[in-house]
XYZ file of C-alpha atoms in Angstrom:
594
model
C 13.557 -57.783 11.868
C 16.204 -55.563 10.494
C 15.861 -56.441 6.974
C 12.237 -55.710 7.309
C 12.768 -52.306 8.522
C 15.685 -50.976 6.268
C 13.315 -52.751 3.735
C 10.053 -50.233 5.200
C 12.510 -47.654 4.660
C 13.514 -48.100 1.442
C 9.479 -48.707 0.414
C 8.796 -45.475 2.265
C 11.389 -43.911 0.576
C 10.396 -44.632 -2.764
C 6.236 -44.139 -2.698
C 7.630 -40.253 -1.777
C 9.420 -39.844 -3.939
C 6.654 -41.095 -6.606
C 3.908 -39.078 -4.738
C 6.401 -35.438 -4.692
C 8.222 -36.175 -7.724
C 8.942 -32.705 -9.083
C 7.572 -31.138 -5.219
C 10.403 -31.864 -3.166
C 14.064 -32.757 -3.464
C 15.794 -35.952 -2.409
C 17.375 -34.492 0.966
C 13.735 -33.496 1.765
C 12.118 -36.525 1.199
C 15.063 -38.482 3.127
C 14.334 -36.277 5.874
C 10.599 -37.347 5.948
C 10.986 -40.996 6.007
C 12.205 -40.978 9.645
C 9.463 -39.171 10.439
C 6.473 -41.229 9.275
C 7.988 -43.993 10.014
C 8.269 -43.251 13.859
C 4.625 -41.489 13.688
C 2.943 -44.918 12.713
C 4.401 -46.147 15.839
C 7.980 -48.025 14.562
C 10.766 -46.433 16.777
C 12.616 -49.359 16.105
C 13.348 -52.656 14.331
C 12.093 -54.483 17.116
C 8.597 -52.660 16.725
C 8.179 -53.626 12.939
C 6.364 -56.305 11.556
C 6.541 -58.307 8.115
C 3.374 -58.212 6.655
C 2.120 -61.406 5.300
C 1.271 -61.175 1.716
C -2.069 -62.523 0.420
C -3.329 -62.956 3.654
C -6.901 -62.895 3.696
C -7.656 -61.184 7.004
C -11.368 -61.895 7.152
C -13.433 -65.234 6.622
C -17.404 -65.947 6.373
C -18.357 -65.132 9.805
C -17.298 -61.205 9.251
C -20.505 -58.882 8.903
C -19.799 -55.016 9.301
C -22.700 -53.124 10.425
C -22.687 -49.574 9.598
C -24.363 -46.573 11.922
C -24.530 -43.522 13.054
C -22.974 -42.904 16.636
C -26.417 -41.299 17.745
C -28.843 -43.750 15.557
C -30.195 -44.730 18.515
C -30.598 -42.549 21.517
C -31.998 -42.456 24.820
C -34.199 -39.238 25.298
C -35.116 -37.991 28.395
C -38.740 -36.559 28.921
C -37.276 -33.271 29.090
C -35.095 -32.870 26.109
C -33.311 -29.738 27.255
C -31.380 -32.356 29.922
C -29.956 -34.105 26.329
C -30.342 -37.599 25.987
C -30.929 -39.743 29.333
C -27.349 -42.023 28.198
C -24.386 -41.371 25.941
C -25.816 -42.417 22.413
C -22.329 -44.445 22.037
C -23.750 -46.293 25.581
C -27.111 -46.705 24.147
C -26.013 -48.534 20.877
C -22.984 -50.699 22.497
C -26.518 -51.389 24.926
C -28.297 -52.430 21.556
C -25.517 -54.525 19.718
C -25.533 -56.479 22.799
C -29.636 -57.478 23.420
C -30.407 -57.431 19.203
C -27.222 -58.001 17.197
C -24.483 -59.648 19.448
C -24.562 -63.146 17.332
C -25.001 -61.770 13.742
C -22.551 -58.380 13.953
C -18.590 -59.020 13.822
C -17.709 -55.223 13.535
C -19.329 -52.170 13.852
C -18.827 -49.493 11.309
C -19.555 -45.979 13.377
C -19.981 -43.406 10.682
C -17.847 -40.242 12.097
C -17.556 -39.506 15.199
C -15.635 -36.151 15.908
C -16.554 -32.957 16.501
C -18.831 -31.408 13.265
C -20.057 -28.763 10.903
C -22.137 -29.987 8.387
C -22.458 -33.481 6.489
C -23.627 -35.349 9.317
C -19.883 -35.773 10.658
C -17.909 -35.662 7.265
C -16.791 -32.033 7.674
C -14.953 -32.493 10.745
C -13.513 -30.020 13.291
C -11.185 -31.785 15.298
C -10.089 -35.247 14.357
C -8.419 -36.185 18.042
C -11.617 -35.983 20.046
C -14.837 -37.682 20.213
C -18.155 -35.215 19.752
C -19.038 -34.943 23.497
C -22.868 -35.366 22.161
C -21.758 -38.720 21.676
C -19.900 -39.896 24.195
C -15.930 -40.217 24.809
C -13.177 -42.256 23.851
C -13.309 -44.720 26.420
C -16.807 -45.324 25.249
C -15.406 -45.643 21.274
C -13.007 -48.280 22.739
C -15.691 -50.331 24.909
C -17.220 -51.006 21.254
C -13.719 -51.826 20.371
C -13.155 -53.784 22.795
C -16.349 -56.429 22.087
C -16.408 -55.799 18.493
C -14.265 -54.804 15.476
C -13.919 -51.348 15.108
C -14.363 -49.531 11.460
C -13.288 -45.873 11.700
C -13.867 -43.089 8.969
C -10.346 -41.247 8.001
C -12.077 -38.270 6.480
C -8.680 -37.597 4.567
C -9.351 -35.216 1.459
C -10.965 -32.146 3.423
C -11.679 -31.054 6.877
C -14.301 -28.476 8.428
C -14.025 -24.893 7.545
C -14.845 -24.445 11.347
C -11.661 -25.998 12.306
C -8.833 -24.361 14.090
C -6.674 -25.724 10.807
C -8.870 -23.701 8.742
C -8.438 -20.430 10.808
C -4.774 -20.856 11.147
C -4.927 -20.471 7.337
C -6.837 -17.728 7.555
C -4.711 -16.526 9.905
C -1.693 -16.991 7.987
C -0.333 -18.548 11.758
C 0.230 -21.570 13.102
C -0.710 -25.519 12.684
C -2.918 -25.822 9.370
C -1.641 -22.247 8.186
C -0.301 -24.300 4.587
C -2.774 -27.138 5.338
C -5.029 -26.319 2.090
C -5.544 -26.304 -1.889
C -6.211 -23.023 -3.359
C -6.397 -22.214 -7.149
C -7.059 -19.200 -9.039
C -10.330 -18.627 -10.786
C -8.454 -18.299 -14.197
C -7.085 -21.687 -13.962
C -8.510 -24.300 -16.366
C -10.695 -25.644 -14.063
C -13.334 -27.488 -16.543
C -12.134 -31.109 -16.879
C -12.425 -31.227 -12.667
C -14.732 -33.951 -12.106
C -17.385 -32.503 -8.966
C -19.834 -35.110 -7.066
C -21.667 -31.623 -6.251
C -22.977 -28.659 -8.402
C -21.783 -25.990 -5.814
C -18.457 -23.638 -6.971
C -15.209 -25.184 -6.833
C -13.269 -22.537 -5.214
C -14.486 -20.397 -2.182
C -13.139 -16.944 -2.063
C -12.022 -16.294 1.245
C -10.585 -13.370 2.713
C -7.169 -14.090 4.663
C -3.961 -12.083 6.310
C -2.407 -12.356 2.960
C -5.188 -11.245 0.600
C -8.064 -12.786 -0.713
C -7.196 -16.704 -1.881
C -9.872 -19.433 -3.593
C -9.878 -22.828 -1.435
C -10.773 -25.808 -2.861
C -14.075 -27.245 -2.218
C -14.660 -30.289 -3.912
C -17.907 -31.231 -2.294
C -19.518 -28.243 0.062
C -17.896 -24.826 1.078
C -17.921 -26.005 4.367
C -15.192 -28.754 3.158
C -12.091 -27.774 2.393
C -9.867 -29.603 0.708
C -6.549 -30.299 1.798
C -2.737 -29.799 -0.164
C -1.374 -32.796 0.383
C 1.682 -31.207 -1.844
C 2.763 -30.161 1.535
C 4.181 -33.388 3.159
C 2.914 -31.991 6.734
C -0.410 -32.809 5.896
C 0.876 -35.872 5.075
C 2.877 -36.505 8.487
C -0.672 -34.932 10.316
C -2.650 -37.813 9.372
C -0.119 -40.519 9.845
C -0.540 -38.955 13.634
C -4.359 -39.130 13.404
C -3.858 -42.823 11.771
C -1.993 -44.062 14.733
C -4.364 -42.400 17.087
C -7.185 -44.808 15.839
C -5.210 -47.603 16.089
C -4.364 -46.871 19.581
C -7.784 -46.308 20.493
C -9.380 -49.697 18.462
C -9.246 -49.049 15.157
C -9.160 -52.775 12.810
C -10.816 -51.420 9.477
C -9.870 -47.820 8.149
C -12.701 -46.212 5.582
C -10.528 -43.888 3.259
C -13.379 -41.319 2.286
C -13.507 -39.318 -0.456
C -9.798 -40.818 -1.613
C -10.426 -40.567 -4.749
C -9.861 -36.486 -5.657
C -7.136 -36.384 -2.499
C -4.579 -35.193 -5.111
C -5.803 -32.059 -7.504
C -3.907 -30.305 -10.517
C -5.597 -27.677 -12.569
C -5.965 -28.715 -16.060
C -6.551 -32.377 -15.013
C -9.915 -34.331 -13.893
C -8.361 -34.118 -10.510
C -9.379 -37.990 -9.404
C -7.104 -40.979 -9.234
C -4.583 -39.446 -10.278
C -1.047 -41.561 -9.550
C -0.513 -39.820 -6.219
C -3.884 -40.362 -5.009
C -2.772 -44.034 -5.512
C 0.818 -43.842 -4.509
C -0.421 -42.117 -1.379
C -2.807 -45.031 -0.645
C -0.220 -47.838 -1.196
C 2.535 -45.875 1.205
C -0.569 -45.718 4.011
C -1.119 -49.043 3.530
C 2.840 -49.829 3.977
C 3.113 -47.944 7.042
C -0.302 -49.777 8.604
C 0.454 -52.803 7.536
C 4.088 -52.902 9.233
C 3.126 -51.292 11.949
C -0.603 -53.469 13.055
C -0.373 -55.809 10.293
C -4.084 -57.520 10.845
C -5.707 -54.126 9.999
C -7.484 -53.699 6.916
C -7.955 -50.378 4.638
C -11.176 -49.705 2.467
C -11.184 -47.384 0.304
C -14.581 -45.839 -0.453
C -14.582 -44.082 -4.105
C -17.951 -43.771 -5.354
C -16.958 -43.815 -9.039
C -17.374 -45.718 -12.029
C -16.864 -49.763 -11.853
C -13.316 -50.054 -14.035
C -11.935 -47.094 -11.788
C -13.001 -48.546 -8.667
C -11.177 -52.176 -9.419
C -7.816 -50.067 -9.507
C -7.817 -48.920 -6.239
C -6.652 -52.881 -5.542
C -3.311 -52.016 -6.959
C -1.275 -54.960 -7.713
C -2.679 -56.475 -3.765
C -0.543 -53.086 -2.397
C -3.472 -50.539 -2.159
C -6.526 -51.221 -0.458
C -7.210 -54.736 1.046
C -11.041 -54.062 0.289
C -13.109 -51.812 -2.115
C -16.643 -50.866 -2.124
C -18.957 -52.719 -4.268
C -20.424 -49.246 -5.499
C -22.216 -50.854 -8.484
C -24.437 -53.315 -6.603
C -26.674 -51.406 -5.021
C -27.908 -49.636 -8.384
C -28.172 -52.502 -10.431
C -29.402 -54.939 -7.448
C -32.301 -52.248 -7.061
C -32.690 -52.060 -10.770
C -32.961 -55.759 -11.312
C -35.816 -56.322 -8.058
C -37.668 -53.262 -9.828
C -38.181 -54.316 -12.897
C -37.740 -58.239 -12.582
C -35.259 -58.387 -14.813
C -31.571 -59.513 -13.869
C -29.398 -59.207 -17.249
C -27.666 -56.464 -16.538
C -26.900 -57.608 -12.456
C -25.650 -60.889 -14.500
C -23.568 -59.596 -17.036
C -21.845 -56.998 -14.678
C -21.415 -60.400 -12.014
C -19.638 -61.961 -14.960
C -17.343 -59.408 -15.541
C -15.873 -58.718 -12.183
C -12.295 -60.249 -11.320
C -12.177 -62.578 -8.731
C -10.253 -61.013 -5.788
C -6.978 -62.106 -5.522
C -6.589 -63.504 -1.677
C -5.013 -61.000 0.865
C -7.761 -58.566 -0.994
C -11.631 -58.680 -1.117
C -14.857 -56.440 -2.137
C -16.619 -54.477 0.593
C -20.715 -55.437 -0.604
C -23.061 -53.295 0.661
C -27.015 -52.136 -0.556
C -27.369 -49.381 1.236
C -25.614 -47.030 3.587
C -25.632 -43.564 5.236
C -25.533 -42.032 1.733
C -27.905 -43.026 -0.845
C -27.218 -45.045 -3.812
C -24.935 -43.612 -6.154
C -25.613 -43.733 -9.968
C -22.232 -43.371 -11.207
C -20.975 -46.392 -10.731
C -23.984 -47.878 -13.431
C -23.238 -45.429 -15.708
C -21.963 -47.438 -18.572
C -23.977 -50.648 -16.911
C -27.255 -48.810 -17.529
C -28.210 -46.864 -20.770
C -29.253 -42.896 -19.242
C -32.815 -43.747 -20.064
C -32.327 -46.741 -17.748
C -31.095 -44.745 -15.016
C -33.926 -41.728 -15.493
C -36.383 -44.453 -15.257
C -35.119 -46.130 -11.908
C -34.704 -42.336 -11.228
C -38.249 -41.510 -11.477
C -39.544 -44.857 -9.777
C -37.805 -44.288 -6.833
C -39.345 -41.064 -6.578
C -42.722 -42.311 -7.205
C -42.032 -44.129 -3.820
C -40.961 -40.743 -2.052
C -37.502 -40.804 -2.991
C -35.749 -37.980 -3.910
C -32.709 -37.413 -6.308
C -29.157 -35.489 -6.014
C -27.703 -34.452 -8.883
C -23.957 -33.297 -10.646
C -22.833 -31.247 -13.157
C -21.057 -32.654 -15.908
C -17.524 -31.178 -17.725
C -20.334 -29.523 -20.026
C -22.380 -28.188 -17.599
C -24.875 -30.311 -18.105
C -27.129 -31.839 -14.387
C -27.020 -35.675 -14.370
C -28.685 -37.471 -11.664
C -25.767 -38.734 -8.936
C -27.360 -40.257 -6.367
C -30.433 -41.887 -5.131
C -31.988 -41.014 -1.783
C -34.493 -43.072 -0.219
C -34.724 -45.713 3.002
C -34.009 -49.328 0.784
C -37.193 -50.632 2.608
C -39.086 -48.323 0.471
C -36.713 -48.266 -2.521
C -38.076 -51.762 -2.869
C -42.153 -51.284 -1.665
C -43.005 -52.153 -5.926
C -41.685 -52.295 -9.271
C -41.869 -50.121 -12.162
C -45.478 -50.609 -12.250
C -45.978 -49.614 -8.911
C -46.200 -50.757 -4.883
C -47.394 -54.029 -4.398
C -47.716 -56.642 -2.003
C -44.137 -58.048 -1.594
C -42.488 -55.169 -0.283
C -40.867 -56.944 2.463
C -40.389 -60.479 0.576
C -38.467 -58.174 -1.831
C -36.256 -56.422 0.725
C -35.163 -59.828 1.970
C -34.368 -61.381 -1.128
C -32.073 -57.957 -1.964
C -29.957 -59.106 1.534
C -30.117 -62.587 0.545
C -28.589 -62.286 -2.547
C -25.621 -59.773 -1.428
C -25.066 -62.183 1.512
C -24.062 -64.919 -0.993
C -21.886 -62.995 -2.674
C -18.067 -62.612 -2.708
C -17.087 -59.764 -0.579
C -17.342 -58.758 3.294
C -21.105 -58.020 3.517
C -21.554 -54.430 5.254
C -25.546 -53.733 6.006
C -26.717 -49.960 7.354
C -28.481 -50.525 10.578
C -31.954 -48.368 8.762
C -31.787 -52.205 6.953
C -31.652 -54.205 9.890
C -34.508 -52.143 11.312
C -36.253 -51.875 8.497
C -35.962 -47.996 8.633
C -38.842 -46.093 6.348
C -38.482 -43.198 4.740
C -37.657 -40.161 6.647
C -39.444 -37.104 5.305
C -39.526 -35.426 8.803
C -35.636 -35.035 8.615
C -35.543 -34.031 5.149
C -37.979 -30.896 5.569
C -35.950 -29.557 8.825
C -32.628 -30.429 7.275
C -33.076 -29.723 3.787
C -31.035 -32.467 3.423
C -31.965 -34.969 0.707
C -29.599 -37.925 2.730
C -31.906 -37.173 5.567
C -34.473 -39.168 4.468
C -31.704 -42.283 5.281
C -30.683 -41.112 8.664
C -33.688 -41.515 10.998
C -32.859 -40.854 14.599
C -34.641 -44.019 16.926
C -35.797 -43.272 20.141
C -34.344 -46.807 22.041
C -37.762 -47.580 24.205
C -40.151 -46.821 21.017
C -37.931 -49.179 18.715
C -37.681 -51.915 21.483
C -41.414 -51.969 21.866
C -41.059 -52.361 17.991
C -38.874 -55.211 17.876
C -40.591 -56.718 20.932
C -43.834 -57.075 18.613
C -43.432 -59.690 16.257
C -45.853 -58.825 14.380
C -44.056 -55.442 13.395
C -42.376 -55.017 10.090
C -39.201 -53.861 12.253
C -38.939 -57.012 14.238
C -39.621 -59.177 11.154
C -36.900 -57.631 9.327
C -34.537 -57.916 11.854
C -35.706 -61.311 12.381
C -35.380 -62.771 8.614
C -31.909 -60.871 8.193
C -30.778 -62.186 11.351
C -31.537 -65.922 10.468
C -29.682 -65.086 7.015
C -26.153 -63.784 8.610
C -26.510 -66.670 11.034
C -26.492 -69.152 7.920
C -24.104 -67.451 6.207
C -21.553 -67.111 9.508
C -21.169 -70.735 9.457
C -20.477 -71.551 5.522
C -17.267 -72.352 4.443
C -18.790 -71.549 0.876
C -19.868 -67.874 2.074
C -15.848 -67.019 2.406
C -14.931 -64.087 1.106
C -13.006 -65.023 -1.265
C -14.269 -68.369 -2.025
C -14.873 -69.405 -5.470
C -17.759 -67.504 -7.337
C -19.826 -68.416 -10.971
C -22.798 -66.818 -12.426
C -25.108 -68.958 -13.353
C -27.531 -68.678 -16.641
C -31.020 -68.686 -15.038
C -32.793 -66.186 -18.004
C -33.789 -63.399 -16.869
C -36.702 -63.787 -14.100
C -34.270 -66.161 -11.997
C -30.832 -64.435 -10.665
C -28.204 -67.387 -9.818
C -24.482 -67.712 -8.862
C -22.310 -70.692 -7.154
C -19.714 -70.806 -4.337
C -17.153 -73.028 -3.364
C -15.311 -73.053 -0.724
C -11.245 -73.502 -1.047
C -10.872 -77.020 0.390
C -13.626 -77.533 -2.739
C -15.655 -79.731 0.504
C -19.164 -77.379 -0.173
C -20.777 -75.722 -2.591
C -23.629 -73.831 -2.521
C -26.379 -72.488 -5.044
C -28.039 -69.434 -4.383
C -30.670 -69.407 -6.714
C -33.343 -65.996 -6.484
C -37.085 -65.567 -8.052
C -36.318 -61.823 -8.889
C -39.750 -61.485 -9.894
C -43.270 -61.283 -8.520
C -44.385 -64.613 -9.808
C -43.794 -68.136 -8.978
C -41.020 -69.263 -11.149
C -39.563 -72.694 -11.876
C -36.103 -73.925 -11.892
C -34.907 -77.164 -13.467
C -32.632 -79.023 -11.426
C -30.434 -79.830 -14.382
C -30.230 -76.290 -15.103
C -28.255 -75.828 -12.002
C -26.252 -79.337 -12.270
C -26.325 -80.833 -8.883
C -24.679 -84.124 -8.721
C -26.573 -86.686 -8.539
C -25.090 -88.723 -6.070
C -24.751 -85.814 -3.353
C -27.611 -85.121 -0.610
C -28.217 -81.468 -1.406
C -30.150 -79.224 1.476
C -31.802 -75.687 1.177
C -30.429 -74.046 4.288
C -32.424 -70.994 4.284
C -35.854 -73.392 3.996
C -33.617 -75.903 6.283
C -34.928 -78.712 4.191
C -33.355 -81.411 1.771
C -34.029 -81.332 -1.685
C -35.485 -84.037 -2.909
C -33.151 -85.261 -6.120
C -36.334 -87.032 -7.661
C -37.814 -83.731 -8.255
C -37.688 -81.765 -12.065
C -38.295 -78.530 -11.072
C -37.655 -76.254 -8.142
C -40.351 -74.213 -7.000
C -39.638 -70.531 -6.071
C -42.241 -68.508 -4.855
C -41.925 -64.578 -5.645
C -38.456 -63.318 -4.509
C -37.601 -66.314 -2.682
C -33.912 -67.243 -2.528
C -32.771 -70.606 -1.731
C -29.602 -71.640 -0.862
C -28.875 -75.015 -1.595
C -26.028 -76.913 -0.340
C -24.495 -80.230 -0.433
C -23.691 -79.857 3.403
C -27.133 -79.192 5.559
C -24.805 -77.234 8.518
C -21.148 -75.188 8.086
């Protein structure tokens, strides 16, 4: 163990001195290494651990289910009493009587003390939001199921005590943030919002202009000055202690800022990611890092690193071009962008998701989908009472950013309007990311079949609102206790998918993946798994009319028994054509069980 920890030292070492190159000397940076090291929990060699490269730490029974602490409460008749249990209570209460065999970890969107953003502008990053619960309550969801925690890293609440330190000009968080001047070149920033960059505040030493890449209730934070850096190593082993198996790096992408520059992924952004992911990985090697960028695909893919940054990234370009393809029954684009995307080297994997607490970001097509493409999914989801966030662009110019609408109703029609296969649809989208290669991660407004919340956008005038419904428990039991409601069948048809998919060797991760050429109306890819013992065909009718499939199209072998495992029956090899009924997916493998 003592090679491995002069040899943590030496990596620690040298990601500083890449991240403050030109910041800080070498006697400083010496002087740090020490220091994070003993933060992430290594006081000695004895304490660190050799991190086994290429390990994939996940396999095809891992589902990540992503919520709000409070998406489910228990009210009491009398509201001004709060809610009648701990919302943490009441959804470790629901994980165990609706999603106990189909949920491996549970993704709890922030959970600290708040401002604004629904728990991304956080206060206080030690304690749980007392709305919520506690932290024995965080680790009793630990404890049953994998824990996904939210390391809201680039910028903190202007509410925090940080913040008024630095206003202060006194104590903890006094040299915690980013300021600029106004006259600084400031145009080639790239914003996700249309708000100023800088906020003029008023401190102790004059008047200074924070950072604020995404509200003026977010500040951004100077990680120039290594004690920010040495604070969140802290909060980083504080998660850990309390649970934590799967860190969410939000918002990593602008961490690192310099006027005159775009201000995202730049090389310390990246450097910074790779020395967390040193310091986890010797320190609680089975824990995994996502990094959550919300960028454009070929920017995205380099947040892998050389299998040194993050162990998963989000899939930010399916959603868009899964909804556009089920919209307009057309699957080119979905193909050509499948048949583009590396395979994941093993020990890293993508993060697939189609839809989440935010809505579904356009950037990431951009470049996948012509602007008139984009205006036109744009203005479709808004004909089904979606609404749309927008940017500014280096020219000033407002370009739609993100869509916001609940995915059940993102998917009620097509371009030509609702129909009659909303929910036939809505499966097929979940069937298809199921298949593919990646951890699957599914919002619990899916697995409810959530609508569209206007109520919450009107008294939030919040457009991500209309995503975030608040259940009551006892009205969405009596929901899923009827199954004749569209709640309890969705939950029902998903559930039967992530059981299949659990048990498939095929369904790993990071098990082999082709496209297959269907045309356009059928959307078609093959896994295998890595002892090459099943394959499976998922084969989709994108469309909203029966479509045929040759069976020498998708070249089965002859002399295998091949089974559909979603319509659990064999397929009979006799047959010409398979038979797909409007947005039906089959799965089709030569082994009828996992």
């Amino acid at each position: 163990m003592a090679d491995v920890f002069v040899n943590l030292q030496e990596k620690v070492k040298h990601h500083l001195e890449v991240i403050y190159e030109g910041v800080l000397n070498s006697s400083d940076i010496s002087a740090i290494v020490p220091e994070l090291i003993s933060k992430i929990g290594i006081q000695s060699a004895e304490d660190c651990h050799y991190p086994t490269p290429h390990k994939n730490r996940w396999d095809e029974s891992d589902i990540i289910m992503i919520t709000y602490g409070d998406s489910i409460v228990e009210n009491m008749d009398t509201s001004e009493f709060g809610y009648q249990q701990k919302p943490l209570k009441t959804l470790l209460r629901f994980l165990e009587d609706y999603a106990d065999l189909i949920i491996s970890h549970v993704h709890i969107l922030p959970f600290f003390p708040y401002s604004s953003d629904d728990g991304f502008s956080v206060i206080d990053y030690s304690t749980v939001n007392q709305s919520l619960g506690d932290w024995s309550d965080i680790e009793k969801i630990a404890d049953k199921y994998g824990l996904m925690t939210d390391l809201v890293i680039n910028h903190c609440s202007s509410r925090s005590q940080w913040f008024q330190n630095f206003i202060a000009k006194d104590g903890i968080g006094s040299d915690y943030f980013f300021t600029a001047s106004p006259s600084d070149d400031l145009k080639a920033v790239v914003r996700p919002r249309t708000s100023d960059l800088l906020k003029e505040v008023e401190t102790a030493s004059g008047i200074e202009h924070v950072w604020c890449t995404f509200s003026h209730d977010q500040v951004d934070f100077d990680f120039r000055n290594p004690k920010v850096l040495l604070t969140f190593v802290d909060i980083i082993r504080l998660y850990l202690d309390k649970g934590t198996k799967i860190f969410r790096l939000d918002a990593i992408a602008f961490l690192w800022k310099v006027a005159g520059s775009p201000s995202i992924n730049l090389h310390q952004t990246h450097e910074v990611v790779r020395l967390l992911r040193t310091l986890i990985e010797h320190a609680e090697p089975e824990t995994v890092i996502i990094t959550e960028t919300n960028i454009p695909n070929r920017e995205n893919l380099t947040y892998f690193g050389n299998a040194n940054e993050a162990h998963a990234i989000y899939n930010f370009s399916l959603p868009p071009l899964l909804l556009n393809t089920l919209v307009t029954g057309d699957c080119s684009y979905l193909k050509s962008w499948m048949m583009s995307m590396p395979p994941a080297q093993n020990g890293t994997t993508y993060f697939n998701f189609i839809a989440s607490h935010d809505g579904i970001g356009l950037r990431p097509a951009e470049g996948l989908l012509s602007d008139e493409e984009l205006t036109s999914l744009a203005n479709c989801m808004q004909n089904f009472g979606g609404r749309v966030s927008w940017r500014a662009t280096e020219n000033g110019e407002q370009k739609p950013y993100e869509l916001n609408i609940a995915l059940i109703d993102a998917l009620k029609g097509t371009l030509e309007g609702a129909d009659k296969y909303q929910l036939q649809r809505f499966i097929c989208a979940h069937a298809i990311m199921l298949g593919l290669e990646g951890i699957p991660g599914i919002y619990i407004h899916s697995l409810l079949g959530t609508p569209n919340d206007e109520e919450k956008v009107l008294n939030t005038g919040q457009n991500r609102g209309i995503n975030r419904h608040r259940w009551d428990y006892k009205s969405l039991v009596t929901h899923l206790d009827n199954n004749k409601s569209v709640h309890a069948k969705v939950l029902s048809s998903l559930s039967m998918l992530i059981r299949i998919r659990r048990s498939q060797a095929a369904f790993h991760p990071n098990a082999t993946q082709f496209t297959l050429q269907l045309g356009r109306r059928i959307f078609g890819y093959w896994r295998q798994s890595a002892d090459r013992q099943q394959s499976i065909f998922c084969i989709s009718n994108i469309s909203h009319k029966t479509k045929k499939v040759r069976l020498s199209d998708i070249n089965l072998i002859e002399n295998s028994l091949w089974f559909d495992l979603i319509g659990e029956k064999p397929i009979d090899p006799n047959t010409e054509d398979l038979v797909l009924k409007p947005y039906q997916t089959m799965w089709i493998s030569n082994k009828s069980t996992g």
